[in-house]
GROMACS .gro file of C-alpha atoms in nm:
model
  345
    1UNK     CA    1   5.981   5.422   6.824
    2UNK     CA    2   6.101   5.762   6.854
    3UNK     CA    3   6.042   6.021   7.126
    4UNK     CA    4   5.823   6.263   6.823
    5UNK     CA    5   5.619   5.962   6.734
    6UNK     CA    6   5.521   5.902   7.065
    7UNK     CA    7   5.438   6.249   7.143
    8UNK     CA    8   5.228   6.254   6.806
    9UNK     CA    9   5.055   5.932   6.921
   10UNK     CA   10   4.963   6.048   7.289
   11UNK     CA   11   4.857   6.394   7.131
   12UNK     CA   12   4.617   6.222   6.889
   13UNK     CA   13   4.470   6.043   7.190
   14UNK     CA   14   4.411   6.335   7.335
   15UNK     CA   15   4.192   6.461   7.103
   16UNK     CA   16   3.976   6.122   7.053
   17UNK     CA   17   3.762   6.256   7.347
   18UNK     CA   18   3.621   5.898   7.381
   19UNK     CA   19   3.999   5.733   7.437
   20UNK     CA   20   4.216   5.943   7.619
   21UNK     CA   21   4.058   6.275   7.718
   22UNK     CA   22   3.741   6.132   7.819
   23UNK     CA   23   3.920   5.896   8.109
   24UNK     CA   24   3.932   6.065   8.475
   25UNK     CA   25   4.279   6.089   8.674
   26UNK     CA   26   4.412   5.735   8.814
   27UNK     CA   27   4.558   5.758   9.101
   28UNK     CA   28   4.758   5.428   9.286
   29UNK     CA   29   4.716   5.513   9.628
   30UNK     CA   30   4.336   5.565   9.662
   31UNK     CA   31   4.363   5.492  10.010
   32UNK     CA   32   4.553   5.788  10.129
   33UNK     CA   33   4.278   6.015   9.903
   34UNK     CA   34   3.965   5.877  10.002
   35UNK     CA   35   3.767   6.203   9.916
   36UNK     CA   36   3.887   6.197   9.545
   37UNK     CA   37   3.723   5.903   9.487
   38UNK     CA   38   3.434   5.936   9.674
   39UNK     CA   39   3.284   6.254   9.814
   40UNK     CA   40   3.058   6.077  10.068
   41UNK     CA   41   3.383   6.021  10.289
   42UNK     CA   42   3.439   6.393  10.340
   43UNK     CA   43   3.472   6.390  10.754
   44UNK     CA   44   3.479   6.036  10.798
   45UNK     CA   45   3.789   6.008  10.970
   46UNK     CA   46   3.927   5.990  11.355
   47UNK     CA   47   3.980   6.346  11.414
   48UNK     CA   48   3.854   6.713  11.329
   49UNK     CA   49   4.018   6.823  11.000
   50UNK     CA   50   4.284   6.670  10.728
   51UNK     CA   51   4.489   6.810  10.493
   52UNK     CA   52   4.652   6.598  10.177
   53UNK     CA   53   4.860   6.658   9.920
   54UNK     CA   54   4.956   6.399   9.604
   55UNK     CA   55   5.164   6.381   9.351
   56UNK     CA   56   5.192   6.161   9.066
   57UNK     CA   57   5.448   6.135   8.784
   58UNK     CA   58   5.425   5.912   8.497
   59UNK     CA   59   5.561   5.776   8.172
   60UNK     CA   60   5.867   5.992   8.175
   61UNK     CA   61   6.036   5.741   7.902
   62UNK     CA   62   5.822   5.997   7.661
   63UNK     CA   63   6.040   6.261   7.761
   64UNK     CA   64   5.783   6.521   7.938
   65UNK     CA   65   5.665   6.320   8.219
   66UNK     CA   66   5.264   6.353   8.257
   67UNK     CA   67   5.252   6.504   8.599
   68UNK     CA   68   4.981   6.505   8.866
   69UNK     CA   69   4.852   6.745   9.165
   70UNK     CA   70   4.614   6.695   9.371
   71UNK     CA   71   4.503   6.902   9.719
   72UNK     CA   72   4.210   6.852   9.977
   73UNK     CA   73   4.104   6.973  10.281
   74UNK     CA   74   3.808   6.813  10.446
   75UNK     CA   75   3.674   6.817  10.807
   76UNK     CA   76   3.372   6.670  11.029
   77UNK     CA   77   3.158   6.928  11.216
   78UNK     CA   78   2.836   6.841  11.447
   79UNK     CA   79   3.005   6.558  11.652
   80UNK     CA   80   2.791   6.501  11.944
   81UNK     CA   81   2.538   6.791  11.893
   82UNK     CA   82   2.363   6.584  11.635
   83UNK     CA   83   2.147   6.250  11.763
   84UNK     CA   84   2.221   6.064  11.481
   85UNK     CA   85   2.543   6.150  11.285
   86UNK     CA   86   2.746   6.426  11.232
   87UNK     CA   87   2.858   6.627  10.917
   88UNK     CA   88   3.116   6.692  10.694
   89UNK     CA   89   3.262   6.887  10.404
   90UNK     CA   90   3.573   7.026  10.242
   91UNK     CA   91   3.752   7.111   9.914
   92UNK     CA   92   3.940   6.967   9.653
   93UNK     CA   93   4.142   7.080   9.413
   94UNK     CA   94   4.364   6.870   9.140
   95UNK     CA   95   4.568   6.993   8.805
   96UNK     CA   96   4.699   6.728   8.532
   97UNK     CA   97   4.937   6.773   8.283
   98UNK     CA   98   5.009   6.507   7.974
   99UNK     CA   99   5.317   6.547   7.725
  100UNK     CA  100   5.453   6.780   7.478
  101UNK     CA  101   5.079   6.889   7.396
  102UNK     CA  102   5.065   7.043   7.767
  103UNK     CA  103   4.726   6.899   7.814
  104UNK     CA  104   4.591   7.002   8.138
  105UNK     CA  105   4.273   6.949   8.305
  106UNK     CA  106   4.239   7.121   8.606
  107UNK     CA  107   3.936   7.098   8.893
  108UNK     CA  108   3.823   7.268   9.160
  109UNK     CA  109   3.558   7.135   9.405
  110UNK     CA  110   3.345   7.158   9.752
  111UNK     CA  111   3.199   6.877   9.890
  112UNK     CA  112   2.932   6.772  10.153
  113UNK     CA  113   2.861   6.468  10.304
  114UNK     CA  114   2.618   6.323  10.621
  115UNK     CA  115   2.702   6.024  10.774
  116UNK     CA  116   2.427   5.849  10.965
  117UNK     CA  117   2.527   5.679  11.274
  118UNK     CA  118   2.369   5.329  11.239
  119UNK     CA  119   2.460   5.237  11.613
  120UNK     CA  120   2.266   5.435  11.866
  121UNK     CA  121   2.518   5.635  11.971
  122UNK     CA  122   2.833   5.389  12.007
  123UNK     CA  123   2.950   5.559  11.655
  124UNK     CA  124   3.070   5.234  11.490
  125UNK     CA  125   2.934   5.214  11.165
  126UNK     CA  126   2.804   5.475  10.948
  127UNK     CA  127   2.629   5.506  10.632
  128UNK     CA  128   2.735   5.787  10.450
  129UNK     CA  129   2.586   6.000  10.154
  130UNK     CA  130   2.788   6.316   9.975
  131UNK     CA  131   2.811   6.565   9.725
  132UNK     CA  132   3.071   6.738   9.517
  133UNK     CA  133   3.021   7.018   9.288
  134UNK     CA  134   3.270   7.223   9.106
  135UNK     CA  135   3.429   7.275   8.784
  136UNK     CA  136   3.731   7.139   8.540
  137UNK     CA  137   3.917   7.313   8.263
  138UNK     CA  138   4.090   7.169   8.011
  139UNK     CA  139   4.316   7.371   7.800
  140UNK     CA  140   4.589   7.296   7.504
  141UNK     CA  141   4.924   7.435   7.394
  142UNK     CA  142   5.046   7.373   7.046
  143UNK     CA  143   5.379   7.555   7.101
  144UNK     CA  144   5.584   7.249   7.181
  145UNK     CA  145   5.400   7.093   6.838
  146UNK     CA  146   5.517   7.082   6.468
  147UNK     CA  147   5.350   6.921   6.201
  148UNK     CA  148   5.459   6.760   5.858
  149UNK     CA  149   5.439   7.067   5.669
  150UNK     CA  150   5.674   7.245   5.843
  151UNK     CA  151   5.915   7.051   5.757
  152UNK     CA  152   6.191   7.266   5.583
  153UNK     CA  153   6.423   6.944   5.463
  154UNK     CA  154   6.619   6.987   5.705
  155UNK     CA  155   6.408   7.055   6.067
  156UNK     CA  156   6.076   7.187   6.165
  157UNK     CA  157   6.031   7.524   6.151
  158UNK     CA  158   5.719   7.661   6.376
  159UNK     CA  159   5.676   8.019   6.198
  160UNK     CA  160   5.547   7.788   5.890
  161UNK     CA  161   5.167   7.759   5.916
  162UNK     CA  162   5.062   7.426   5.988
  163UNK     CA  163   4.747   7.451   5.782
  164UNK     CA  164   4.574   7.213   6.050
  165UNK     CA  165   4.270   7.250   6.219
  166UNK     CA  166   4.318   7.279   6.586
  167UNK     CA  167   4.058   7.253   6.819
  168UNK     CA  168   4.005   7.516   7.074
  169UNK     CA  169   4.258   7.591   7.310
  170UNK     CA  170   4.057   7.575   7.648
  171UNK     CA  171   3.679   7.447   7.812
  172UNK     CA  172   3.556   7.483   8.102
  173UNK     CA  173   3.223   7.286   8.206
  174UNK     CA  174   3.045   7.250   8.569
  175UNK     CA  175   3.079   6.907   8.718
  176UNK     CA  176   2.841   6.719   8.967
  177UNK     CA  177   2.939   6.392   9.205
  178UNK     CA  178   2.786   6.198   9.406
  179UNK     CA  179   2.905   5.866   9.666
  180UNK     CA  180   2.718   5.642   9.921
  181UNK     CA  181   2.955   5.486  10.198
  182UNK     CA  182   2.922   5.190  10.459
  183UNK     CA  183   3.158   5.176  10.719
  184UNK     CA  184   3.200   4.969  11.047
  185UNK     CA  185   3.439   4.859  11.313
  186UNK     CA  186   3.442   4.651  11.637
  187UNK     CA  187   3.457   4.809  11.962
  188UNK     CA  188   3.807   4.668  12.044
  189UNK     CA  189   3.929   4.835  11.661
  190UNK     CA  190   4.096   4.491  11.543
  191UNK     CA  191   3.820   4.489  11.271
  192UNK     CA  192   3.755   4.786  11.029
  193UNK     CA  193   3.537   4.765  10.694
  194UNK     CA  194   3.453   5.002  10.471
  195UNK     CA  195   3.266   4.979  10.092
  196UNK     CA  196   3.103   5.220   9.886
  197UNK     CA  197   2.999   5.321   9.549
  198UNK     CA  198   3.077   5.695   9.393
  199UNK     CA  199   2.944   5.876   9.067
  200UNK     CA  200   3.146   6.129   8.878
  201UNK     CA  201   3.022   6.369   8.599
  202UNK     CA  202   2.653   6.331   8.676
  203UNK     CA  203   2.577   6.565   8.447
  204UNK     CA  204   2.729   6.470   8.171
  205UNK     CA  205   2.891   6.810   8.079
  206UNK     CA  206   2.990   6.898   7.719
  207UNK     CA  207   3.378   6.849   7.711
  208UNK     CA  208   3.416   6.870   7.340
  209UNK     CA  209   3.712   7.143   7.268
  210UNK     CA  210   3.572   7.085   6.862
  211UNK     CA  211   3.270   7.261   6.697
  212UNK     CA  212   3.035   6.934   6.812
  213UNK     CA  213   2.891   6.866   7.149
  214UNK     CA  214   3.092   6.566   7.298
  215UNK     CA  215   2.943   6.479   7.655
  216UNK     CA  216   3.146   6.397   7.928
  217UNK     CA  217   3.073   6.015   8.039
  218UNK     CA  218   2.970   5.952   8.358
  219UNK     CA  219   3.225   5.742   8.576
  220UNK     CA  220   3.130   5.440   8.798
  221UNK     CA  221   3.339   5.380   9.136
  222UNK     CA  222   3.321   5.066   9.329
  223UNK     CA  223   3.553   5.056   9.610
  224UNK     CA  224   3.628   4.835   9.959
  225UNK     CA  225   3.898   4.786  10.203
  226UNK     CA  226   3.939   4.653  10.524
  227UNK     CA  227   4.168   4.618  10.830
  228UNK     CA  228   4.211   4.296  11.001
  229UNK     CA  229   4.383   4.235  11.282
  230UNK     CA  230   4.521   3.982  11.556
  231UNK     CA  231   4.470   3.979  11.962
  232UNK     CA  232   4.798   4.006  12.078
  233UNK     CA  233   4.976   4.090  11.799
  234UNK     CA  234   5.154   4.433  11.608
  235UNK     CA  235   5.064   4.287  11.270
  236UNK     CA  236   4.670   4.360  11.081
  237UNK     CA  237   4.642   4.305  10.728
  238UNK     CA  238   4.482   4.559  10.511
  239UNK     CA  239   4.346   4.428  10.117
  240UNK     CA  240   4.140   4.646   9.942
  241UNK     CA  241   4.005   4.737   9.586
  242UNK     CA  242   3.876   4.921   9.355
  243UNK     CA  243   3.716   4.929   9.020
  244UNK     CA  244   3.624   5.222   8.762
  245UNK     CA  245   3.384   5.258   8.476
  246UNK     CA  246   3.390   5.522   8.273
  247UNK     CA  247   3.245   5.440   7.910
  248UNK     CA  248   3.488   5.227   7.722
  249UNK     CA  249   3.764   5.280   8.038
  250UNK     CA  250   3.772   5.085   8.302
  251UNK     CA  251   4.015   4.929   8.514
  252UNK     CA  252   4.053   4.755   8.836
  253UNK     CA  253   4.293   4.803   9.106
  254UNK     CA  254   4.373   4.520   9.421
  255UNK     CA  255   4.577   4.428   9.700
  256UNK     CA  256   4.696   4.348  10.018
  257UNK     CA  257   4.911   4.561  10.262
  258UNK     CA  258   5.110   4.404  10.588
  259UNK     CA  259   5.045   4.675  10.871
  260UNK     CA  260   5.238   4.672  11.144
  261UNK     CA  261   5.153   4.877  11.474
  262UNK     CA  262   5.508   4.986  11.588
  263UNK     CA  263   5.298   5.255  11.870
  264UNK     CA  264   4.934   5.219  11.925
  265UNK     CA  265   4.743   5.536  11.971
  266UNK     CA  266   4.640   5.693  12.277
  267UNK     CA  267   4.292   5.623  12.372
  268UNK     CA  268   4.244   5.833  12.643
  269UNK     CA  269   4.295   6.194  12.430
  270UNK     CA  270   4.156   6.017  12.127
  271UNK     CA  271   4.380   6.205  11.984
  272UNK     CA  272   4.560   5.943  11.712
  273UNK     CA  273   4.965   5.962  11.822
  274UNK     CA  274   4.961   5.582  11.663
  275UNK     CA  275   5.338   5.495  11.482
  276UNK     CA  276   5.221   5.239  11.208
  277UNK     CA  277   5.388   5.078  10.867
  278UNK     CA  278   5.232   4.927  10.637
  279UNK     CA  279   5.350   4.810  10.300
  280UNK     CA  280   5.221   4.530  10.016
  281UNK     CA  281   5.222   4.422   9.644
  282UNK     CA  282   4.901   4.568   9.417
  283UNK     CA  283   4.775   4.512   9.067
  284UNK     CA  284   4.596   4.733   8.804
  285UNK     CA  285   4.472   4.491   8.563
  286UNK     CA  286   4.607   4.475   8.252
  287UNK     CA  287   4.823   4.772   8.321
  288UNK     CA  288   5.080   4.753   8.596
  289UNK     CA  289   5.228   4.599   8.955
  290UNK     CA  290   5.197   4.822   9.199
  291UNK     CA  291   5.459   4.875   9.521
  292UNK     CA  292   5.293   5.039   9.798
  293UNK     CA  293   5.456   5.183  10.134
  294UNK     CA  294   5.232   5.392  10.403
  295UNK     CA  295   5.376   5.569  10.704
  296UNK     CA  296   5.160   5.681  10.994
  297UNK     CA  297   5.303   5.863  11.290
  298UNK     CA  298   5.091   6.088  11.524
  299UNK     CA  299   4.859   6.288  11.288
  300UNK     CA  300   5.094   6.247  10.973
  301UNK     CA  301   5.066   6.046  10.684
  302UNK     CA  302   5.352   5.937  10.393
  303UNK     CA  303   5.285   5.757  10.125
  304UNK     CA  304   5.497   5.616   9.874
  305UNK     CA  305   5.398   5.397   9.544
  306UNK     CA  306   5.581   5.242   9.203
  307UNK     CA  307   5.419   5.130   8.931
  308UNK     CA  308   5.623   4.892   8.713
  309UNK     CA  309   5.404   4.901   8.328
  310UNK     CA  310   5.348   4.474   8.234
  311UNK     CA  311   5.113   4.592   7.944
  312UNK     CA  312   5.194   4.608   7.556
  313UNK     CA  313   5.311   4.980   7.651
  314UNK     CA  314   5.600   4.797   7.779
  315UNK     CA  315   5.784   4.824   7.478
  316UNK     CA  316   5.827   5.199   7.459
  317UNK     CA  317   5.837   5.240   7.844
  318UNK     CA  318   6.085   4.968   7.956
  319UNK     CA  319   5.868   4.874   8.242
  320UNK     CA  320   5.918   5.207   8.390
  321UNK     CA  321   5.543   5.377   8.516
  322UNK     CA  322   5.441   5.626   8.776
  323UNK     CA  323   5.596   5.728   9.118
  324UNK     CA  324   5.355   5.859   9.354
  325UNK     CA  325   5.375   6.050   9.693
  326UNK     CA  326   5.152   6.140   9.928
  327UNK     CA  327   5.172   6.380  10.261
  328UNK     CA  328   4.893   6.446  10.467
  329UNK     CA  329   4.832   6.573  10.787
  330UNK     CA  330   4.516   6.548  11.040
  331UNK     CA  331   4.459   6.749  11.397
  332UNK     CA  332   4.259   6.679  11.670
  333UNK     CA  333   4.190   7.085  11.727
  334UNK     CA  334   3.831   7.135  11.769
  335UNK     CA  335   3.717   6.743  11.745
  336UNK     CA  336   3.424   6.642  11.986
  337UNK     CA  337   3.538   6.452  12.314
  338UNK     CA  338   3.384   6.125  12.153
  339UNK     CA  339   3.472   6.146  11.748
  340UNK     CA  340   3.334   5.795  11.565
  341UNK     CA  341   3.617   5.597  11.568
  342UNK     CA  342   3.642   5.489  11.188
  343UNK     CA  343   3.972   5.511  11.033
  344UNK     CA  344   4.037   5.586  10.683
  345UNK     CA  345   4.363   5.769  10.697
   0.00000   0.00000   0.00000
């Protein structure tokens, strides 16, 4: 199958609204992005603001890679002042961009969230409630495009009218979210859990870029991880998941990590100068094996994923998938003497 084919048969996916453009962003490292998932986890996190960047590029067998961006910046505020939880909030921000056909959908929200401290004070475990509102464009180009007609016998020739009806070039629509989030740890730290469940697209927007009304469905998140580790020892393990609905797309994401605490952090400043690897073997179902490598040192975070395509896409992609980094950066400035002590980043 040729590289024009391909295009042709990613661009007509596209435009089947309930197929392509109807399924949300996938990232591999959900971990790293907690907010993007699920907005109740804005401020839930050992410190008093965090900053992370993503990007993800995939399927570049097809020539022009689909591409990824995605930004937040979320932070906790209250800690202490409030008897029984504290805030948070922030903003998100992501851009996408599939193929010859320049499909983009692009996002911009704020979030709020309230996490209830379900301790009496001792701040470990929380159940967590948030809100995201915003809005996503989506927009065409049909300058990379030719069509049968312009066919000249010997190449395409784009000044030729293509006699096709496009849809429009670009919608915009508001967009509502919504996540609940359970999270506890023992007082020593060796055991962290965390599960939750997220809604995206509440409302159901009209997405169609046609002259019907197409609405938006509504995505599903289910989501857990945990940290376990051992009393004298560097090593915790770390397996997680998470699964998505979203009308006729779903999929389902698992896995264990190996963590190893090279530096623990200092408990004293509770300020998190902890040196930690960890790194493990993931699966999207039906799609893809996923390689995962995280970095923490001090208030920095790097994350690096691979994922090698196992399903009947195989054929045109040679195996090759989606390369993913992650940066992200949290400070202590400002954080109450006694921050919860969850970890999430």
């Amino acid at each position: 199958m040729n590289r024009k084919n391909i295009n042709i048969i990613l661009f007509l996916f596209s435009l089947q609204i309930g197929l392509f453009a109807q399924q949300d962003i996938h990232h591999t490292q959900y971990l790293n992005m907690p907010v993007a998932f699920n907005p109740a986890t804005n401020g839930l996190f050992n410190g008093a603001f965090r900053f992370l960047g993503n990007y993800r590029t995939q399927w570049n067998a097809f020539g022009d890679p689909f591409t990824s961006m995605y930004f937040s910046a979320d932070g906790s505020f209250f800690k202490g002042k409030i008897s029984n939880g504290f805030m948070g909030g922030g903003l998100q921000f992501f851009n996408d961009i599939t193929g010859d056909s320049r499909f983009r959908s692009t996002g911009s929200y704020a979030s709020f969230a309230y996490h209830f401290d379900l301790t009496g004070g001792s701040e470990l475990s929380h159940l967590s409630i948030g809100f995201q509102a915003g809005t996503i464009q989506r927009s065409l180009s049909f300058l990379n495009l030719t069509w049968d007609n312009q066919w000249n016998g010997n190449n395409f020739n784009q000044n030729i009218d293509p006699n096709e009806a496009l849809p429009t070039a670009s919608k915009t629509l508001f967009d509502l979210n919504a996540g609940i989030n359970w999270s506890y740890q023992t007082s020593d730290e060796l055991h962290i859990f965390s599960a939750g469940i997220a809604t995206h697209h509440i409302n159901t927007g009209d997405i169609s870029m046609r002259s019907i009304q197409e609405n938006m469905d509504r995505r599903w998140l289910f989501h857990a991880n945990a940290e376990i580790g051992f009393k004298q020892s560097i090593a915790a393990i770390v397996p997680s998941f998470i699964y998505s609905l979203q009308g006729p797309n779903k999929y389902f994401n698992f896995g264990t990590e190996l963590k190893l605490k090279i530096q623990e952090r200092t408990r004293i400043t509770n300020y998190r100068n902890e040196f930690s690897i960890s790194f493990g073997p993931y699966y999207r179902s039906n799609d893809a094996l996923l390689a995962m490598l995280r970095i923490h040192w001090a208030g920095l975070v790097f994350g690096f994923s691979y994922d090698y395509n196992v399903s009947a896409l195989k054929a045109v992609t040679n195996g090759y998938g989606a390369m993913e980094f992650t940066l992200g950066f949290k400070t202590a400035f400002g954080a109450n003497k006694r921050p919860h002590k969850v970890k999430f980043l």
